XYZ file of C-alpha atoms in Angstrom:
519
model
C 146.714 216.585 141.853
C 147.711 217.366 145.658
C 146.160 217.001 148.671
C 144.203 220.345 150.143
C 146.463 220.221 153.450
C 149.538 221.776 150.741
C 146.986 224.920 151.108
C 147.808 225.269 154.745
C 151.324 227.103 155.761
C 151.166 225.211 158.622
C 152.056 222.020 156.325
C 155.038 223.119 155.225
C 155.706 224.760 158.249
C 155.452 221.670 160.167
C 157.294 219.966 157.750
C 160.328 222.313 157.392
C 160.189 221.910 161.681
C 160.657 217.998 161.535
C 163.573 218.201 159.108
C 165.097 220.888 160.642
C 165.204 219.201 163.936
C 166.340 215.354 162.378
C 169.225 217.892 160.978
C 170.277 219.315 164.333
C 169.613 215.433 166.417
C 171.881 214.085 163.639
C 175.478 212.820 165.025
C 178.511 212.421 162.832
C 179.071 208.593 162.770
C 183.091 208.003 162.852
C 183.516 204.604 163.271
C 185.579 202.456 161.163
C 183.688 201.112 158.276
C 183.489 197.497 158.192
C 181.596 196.970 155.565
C 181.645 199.030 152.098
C 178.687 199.322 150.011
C 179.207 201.104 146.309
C 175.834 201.388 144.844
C 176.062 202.932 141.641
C 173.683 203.841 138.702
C 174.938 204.357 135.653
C 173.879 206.960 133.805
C 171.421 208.069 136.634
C 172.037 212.234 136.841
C 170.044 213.900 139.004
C 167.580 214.495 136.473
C 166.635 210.867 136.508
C 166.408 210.947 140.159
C 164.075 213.078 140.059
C 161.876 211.517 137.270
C 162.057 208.422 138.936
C 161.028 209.298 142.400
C 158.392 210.782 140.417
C 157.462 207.371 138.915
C 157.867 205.332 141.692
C 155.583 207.636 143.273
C 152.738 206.710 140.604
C 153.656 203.404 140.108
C 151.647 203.355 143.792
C 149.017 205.690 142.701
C 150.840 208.683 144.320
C 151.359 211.951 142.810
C 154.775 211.465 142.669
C 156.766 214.177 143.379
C 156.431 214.378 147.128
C 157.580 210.614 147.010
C 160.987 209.810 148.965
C 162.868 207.041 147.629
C 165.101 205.340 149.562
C 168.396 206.942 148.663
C 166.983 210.551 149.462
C 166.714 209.716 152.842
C 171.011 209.467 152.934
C 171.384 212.245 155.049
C 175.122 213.234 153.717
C 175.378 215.021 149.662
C 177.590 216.063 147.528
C 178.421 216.437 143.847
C 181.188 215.110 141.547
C 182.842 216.787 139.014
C 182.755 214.345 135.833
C 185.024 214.994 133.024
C 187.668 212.547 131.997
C 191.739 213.957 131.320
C 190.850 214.057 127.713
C 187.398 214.526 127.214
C 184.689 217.369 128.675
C 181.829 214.725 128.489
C 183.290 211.003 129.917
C 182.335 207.074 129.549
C 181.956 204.825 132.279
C 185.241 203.311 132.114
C 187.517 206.361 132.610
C 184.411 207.432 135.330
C 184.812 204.232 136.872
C 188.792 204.450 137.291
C 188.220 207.613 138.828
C 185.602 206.455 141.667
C 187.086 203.125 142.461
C 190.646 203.983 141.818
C 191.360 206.860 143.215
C 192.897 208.246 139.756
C 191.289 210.429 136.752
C 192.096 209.055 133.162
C 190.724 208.417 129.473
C 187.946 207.865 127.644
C 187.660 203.984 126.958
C 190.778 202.846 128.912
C 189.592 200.268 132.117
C 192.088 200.911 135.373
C 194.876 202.010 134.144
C 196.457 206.148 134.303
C 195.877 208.747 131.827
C 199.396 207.835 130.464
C 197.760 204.795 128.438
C 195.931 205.849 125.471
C 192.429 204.041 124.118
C 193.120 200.939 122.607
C 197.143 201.131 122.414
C 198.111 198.016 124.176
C 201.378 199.048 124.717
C 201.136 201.815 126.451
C 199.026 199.793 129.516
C 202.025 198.602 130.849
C 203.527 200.263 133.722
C 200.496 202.342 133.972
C 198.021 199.926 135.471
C 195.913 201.164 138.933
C 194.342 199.040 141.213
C 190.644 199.308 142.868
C 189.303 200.213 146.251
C 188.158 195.806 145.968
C 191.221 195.008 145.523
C 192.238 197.005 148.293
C 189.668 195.365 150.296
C 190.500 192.332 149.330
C 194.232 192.870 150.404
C 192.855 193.926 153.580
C 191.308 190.424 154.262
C 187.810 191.530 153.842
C 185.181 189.613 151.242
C 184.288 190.912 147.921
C 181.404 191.095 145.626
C 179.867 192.649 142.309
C 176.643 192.756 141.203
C 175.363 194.281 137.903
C 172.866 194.245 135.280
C 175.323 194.122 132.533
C 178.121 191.581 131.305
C 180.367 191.728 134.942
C 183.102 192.544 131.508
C 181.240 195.803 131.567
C 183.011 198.955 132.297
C 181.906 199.704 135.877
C 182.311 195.703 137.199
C 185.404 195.311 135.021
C 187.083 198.220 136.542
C 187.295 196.556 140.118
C 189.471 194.261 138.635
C 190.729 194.634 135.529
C 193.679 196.947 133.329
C 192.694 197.582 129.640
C 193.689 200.097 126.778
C 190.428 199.561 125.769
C 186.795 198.763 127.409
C 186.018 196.797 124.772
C 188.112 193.974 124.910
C 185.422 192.233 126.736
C 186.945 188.350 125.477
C 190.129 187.926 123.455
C 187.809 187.484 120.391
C 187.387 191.638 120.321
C 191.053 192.667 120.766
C 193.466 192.870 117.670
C 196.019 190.738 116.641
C 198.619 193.327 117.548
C 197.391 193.992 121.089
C 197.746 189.649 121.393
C 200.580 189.886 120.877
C 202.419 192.333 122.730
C 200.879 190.664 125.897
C 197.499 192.642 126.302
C 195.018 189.963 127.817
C 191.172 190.361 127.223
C 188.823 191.497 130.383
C 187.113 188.036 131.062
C 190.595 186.439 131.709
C 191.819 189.036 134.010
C 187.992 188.206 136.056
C 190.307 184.941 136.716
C 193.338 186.256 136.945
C 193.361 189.618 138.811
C 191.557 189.429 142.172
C 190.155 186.712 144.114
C 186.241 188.256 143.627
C 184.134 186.294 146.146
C 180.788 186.637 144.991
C 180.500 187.804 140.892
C 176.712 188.136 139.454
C 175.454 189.779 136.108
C 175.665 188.372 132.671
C 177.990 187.606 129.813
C 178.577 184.242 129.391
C 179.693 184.338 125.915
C 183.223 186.252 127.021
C 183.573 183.262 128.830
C 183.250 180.016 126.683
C 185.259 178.756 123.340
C 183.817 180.080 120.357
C 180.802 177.890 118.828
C 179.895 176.822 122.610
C 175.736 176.539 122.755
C 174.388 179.371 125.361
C 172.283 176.911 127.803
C 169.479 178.994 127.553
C 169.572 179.820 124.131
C 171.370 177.146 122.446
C 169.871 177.982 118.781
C 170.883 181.566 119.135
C 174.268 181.941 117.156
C 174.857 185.504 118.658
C 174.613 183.742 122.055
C 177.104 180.911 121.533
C 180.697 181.505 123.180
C 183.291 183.638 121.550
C 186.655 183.214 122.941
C 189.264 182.290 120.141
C 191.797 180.939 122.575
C 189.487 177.699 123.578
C 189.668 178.142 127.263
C 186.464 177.618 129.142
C 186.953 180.188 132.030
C 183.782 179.149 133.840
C 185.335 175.549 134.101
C 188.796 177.304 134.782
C 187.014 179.266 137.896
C 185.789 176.143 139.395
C 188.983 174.240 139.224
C 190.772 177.289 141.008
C 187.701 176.915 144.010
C 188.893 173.042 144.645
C 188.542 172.830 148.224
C 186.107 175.710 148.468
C 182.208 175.979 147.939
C 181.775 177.581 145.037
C 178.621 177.597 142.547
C 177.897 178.813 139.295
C 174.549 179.085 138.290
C 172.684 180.716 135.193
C 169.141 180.732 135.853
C 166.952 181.249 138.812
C 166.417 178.088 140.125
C 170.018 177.030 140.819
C 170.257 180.683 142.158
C 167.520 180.124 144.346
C 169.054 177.504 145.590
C 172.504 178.684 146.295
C 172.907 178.526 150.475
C 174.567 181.562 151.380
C 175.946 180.078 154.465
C 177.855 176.969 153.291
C 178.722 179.391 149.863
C 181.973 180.484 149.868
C 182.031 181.709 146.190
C 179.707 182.591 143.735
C 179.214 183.472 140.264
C 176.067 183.759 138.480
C 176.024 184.762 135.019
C 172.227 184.810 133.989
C 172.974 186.218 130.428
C 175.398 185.621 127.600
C 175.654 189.680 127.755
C 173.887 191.987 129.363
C 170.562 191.444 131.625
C 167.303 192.041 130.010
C 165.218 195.566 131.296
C 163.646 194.755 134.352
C 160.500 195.676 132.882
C 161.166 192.711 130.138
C 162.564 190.560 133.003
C 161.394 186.727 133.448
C 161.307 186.225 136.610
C 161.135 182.533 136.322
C 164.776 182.891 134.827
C 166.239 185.879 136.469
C 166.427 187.230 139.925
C 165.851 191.258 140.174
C 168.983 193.321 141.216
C 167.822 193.680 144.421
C 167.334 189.565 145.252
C 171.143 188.951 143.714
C 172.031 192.103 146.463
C 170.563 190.473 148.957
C 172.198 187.083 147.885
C 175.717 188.875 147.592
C 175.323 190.564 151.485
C 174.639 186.920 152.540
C 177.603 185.433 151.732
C 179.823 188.647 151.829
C 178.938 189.409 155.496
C 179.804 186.143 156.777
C 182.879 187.601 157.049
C 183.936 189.296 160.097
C 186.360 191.425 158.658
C 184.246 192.731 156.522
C 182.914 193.436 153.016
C 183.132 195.194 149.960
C 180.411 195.153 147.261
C 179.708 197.099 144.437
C 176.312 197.027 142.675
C 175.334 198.501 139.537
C 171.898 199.565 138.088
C 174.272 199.234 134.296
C 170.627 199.240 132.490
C 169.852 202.475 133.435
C 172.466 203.666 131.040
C 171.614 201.318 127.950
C 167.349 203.101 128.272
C 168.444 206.406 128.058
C 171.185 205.596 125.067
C 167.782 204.385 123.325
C 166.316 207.380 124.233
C 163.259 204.771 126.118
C 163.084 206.938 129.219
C 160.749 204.401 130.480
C 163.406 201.731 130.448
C 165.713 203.833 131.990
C 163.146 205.259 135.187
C 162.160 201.557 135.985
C 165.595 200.644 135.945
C 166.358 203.302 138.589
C 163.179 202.240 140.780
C 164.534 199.002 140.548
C 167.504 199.877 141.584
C 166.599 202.410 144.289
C 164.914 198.814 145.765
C 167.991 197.217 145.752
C 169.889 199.842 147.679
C 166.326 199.699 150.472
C 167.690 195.516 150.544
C 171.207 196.613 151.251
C 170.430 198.992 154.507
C 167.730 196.351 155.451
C 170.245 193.527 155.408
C 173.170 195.560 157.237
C 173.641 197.813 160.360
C 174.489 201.280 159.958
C 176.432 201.975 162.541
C 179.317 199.454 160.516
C 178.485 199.855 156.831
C 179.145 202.725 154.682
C 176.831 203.402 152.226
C 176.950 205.458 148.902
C 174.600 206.160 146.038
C 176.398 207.590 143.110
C 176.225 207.676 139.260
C 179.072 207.991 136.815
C 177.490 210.476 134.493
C 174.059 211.966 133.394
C 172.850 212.252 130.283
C 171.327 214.698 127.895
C 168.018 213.976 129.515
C 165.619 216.711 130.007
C 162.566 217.302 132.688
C 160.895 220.283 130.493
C 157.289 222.161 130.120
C 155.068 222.767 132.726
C 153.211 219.698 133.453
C 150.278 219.456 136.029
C 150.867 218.313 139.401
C 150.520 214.677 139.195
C 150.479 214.533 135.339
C 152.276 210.936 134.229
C 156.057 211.850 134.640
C 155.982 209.821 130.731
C 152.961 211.791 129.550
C 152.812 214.907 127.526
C 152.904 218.879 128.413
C 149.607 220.689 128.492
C 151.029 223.138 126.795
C 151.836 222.766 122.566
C 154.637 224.465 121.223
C 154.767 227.327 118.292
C 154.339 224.871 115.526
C 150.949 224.210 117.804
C 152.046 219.963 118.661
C 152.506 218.997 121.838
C 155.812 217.737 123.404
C 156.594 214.920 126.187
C 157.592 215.891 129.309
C 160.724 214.341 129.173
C 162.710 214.436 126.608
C 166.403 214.147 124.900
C 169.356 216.420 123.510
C 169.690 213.994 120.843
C 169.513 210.578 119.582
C 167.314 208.409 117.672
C 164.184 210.206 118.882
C 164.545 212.748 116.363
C 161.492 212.743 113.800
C 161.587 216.000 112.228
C 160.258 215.536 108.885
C 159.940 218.382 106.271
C 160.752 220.836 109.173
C 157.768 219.428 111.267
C 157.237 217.521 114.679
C 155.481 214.377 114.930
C 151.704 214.578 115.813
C 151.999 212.825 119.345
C 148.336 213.238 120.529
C 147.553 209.956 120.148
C 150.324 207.946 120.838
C 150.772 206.253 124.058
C 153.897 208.099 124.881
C 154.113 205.832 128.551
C 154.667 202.708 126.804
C 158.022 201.151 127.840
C 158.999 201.111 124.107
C 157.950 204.559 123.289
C 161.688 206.758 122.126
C 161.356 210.355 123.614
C 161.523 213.243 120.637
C 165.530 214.537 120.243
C 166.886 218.005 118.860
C 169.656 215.799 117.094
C 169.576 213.174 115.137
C 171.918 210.187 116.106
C 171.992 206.571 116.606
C 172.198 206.403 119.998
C 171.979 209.617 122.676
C 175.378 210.546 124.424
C 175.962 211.012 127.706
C 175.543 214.390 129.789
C 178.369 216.032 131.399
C 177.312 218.159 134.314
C 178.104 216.947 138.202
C 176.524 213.854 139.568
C 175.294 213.344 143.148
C 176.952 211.044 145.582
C 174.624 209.952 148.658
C 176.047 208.656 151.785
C 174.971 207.133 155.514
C 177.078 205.376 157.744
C 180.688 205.632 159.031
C 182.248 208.679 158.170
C 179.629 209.562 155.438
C 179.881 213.122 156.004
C 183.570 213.244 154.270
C 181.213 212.743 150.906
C 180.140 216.791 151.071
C 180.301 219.639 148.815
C 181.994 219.714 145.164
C 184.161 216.968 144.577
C 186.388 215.866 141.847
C 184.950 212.015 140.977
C 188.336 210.544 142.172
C 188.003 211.788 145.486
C 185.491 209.206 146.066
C 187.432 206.244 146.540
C 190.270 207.675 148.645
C 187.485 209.030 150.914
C 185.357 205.003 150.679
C 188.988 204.035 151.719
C 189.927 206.144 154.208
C 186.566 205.314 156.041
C 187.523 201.312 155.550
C 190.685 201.848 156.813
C 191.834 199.848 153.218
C 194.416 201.108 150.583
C 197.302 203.347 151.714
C 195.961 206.081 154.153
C 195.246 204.046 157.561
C 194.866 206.973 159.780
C 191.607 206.880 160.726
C 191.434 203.083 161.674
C 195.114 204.049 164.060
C 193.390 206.821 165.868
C 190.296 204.830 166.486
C 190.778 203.561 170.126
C 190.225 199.939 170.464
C 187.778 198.127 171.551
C 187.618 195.543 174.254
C 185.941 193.790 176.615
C 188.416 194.220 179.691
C 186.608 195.424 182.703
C 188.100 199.352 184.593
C 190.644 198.032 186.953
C 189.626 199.947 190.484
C 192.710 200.347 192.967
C 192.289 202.191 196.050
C 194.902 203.057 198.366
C 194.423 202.162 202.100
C 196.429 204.659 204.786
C 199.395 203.269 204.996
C 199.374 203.489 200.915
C 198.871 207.169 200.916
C 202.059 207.527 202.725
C 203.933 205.858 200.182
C 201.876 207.837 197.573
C 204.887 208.330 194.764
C 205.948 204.166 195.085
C 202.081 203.688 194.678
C 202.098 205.597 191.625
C 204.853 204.225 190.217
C 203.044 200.422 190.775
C 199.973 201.616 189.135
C 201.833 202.919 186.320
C 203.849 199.503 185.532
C 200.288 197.836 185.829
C 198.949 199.886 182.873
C 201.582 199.983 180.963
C 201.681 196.248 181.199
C 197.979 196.019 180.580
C 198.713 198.144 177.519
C 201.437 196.079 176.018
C 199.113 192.940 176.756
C 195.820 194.702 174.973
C 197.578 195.941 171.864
């Protein structure tokens, strides 16, 4: 399927003209970043880009691939190398230390240095790093994330938190021995760490004393509250806001009616863990990613000094790990319409943008389908054993249905159903990650520092140096400032001119008094 004009050189030609000129009319943006938006999808490798332009594309009865989605128009790209101190292939926790902290580490461990080791509480201490939020947050400027996961997750928990081990999401999952040599679970340190202004995802049960009835699923066992040590930190937030306005809400209707300018905090936990697929979403019950970013900009920008918000597409992940690539492509959609909120809701000209993943996976965009064909449908060409094969498929995982040395049959199954697992080479549980580079897209101040072949870390020295947060200030002390006193004109009459050098000299101590007054 494509239009006849594709048959004319002139299209392209045309075409390749208008970018080419946007290129050259571009102008670096160097201002000081005010405002700091992380958007990240986890688990989204370029590979899923692309499939997911594609199905946005035909989700409005396009062809798909000539679709642009709102983070390919960031006009600055680069790629970031991946792989975590110990491990070729990473997780999102030692990715996430390396984008938001500035420093590379291991598999499993949550903001701390490559001298800790996974799920040794001991050696945490000492070795703890701190996030490019907190740094914000230091800097007097607002805070926020937003996820469709537990906010324990890896990605939100790394703003704020210092763990041996990612999966110490409530004291109920560490062991005895970590207890008690002073390791404290992730959903305390949400408390205890940073002041977080606005905090929205799921994962109620880290929060709540074990045997505590989930509100909105109060016969659900596996939904009831976990924590062993009886503290009720959703209670404990709100009687650290006394004074403040701060609301917690859990379904849609108190979120709804959350006023983002008389909120000072929020935190919105709509799940007691993760957020359901947006595809399986209730609407009724559950904002989409990109109405809790426009929520968090609201109250974040109310700030003048600023903001920094992260916001994770964390589902994207959890649909390839099933090996449901139509989970995982309508997560990314989703989110790709959360990052078009963001730039609608803020001005470019202050806010630094980014569009980033922590990983890929082993996802695969194979055959050679027909232009237009479903980007979940099948290859029109069948392979040796004379079976066809989906057009996207997996490296492994629990799609693999090789019985007696032979394929599936998929001719008539509906392989675009949401539910439908994509055909593996290797049979396991759930599909692992990918380890080649990931994109980062950028637009806004200083957006044109994210270029070329990165290591991951570089990211959030570069996010920093743009916000003038964190320890490298340069940028925001060469910046001349900006004021609203009017040019001073002084002419010189005759006599003046005579008396040039004691005219001089006047005009001098004027600015330098001027100076000393502006700065």
């Amino acid at each position: 399927m494509y239009v006849f004009e594709e048959e004319n050189p002139e299209f392209w030609r045309a075409q390749g003209a208008k970018a080419l000129q946007a290129a050259l009319n571009r102008k670096l943006n160097t201002n000081v970043a005010k405002n700091i938006m992380l958007f990240l999808g986890d688990g989204m490798g370029i590979t899923t880009i692309t499939a997911a332009r594609i199905l946005k594309g035909q989700m409005h009865n396009q062809s798909g691939e000539e679709t642009v989605m709102t983070m390919d128009t960031f006009p600055h790209t680069g790629l970031l190398k991946t792989y975590s101190v110990d491990f070729q292939i990473p997780d999102s926790s030692s990715t996430a230390t390396a984008y938001l902290c500035g420093v590379k580490t291991n598999l499993n461990t949550v903001g701390v240095n490559a001298a800790a080791r996974n799920g040794i509480c001991k050696t945490q201490k000492g070795n703890e790093v701190t996030s490019i939020l907190k740094w914000a947050k230091d800097a007097g400027k607002s805070v926020g994330i937003v996820t469709t996961t537990r906010v324990q997750h890896a990605t939100p928990a790394t703003t704020y938190a210092h763990s041996a081990s990612r999966k110490w999401y409530s004291d109920a999952d560490m062991p005895a021995s970590a207890k008690k040599e002073g390791c404290t679970d992730i959903a305390s340190q949400l408390l205890k760490n940073t002041d977080i202004d606005v905090i929205i995802g799921g994962g109620r049960k880290y929060m709540t004393p074990k045997g505590t009835w989930d509100p909105e699923y109060p016969r659900d066992l596996s939904s009831s509250g976990k924590r062993q040590d009886g503290r009720h930190l959703i209670s404990d937030w709100q009687k650290m806001k006394v004074g403040k306005v701060a609301r917690y809400v859990w379904n849609r209707t108190d979120f709804d009616a959350v006023d983002p300018d008389t909120t000072d905090y929020l935190m919105a936990l709509f799940e007691p863990g993760d957020l359901r697929f947006d595809v399986e979403r209730d609407p009724t019950m559950d904002p989409s990613i990109a109405e809790t970013t426009e929520k968090a900009i609201r109250i974040l920008s109310k700030n003048p000094k600023g903001f920094f918000l992260l916001v994770e597409g964390g589902r994207i992940d959890q649909g390839h790990h099933a090996s449901r690539a139509s989970m995982a492509l309508h997560e990314t959609v989703a989110f790709d319409n959360a990052v078009a909120k963001g730039l609608e809701l803020t001005n470019e000209e202050e806010t630094l943008t980014l569009v980033t993943a922590d990983h890929s996976h082993a996802f695969t965009f194979n055959g050679y389908p027909f232009r237009g064909q479903s980007i979940l449908g099948k290859s029109p060409l069948y392979g040796k054993d004379m079976l066809p094969y989906t057009t996207l498929m997996y490296g492994n995982g629990p799609g693999y249905k090789v019985v007696d040395n032979k394929r599936p049959d998929i001719r008539k199954v509906d392989t675009q159903s949401k539910d439908y697992v994509q055909l593996s080479a290797v049979p396991l549980d759930t599909e692992t990650h990918g380890g080649e580079d990931v994109a980062v897209l950028a637009r806004g101040p200083m957006a044109h520092l994210f270029h070329g072949v990165q290591e991951q870390s570089y990211l959030a020295h570069a996010m920093a140096y743009a916000g003038c947060v964190g320890r490298d200030l340069r940028h925001c002390e060469s910046r001349p400032q900006h004021t609203n006193t009017k040019r001073i004109l002084v002419t010189a009459t005759d006599d003046d001119r005579n008396s040039a050098p004691s005219l001089v000299s006047s005009i001098s101590l004027v600015t330098a008094l001027l100076a000393a007054v502006l700065h």
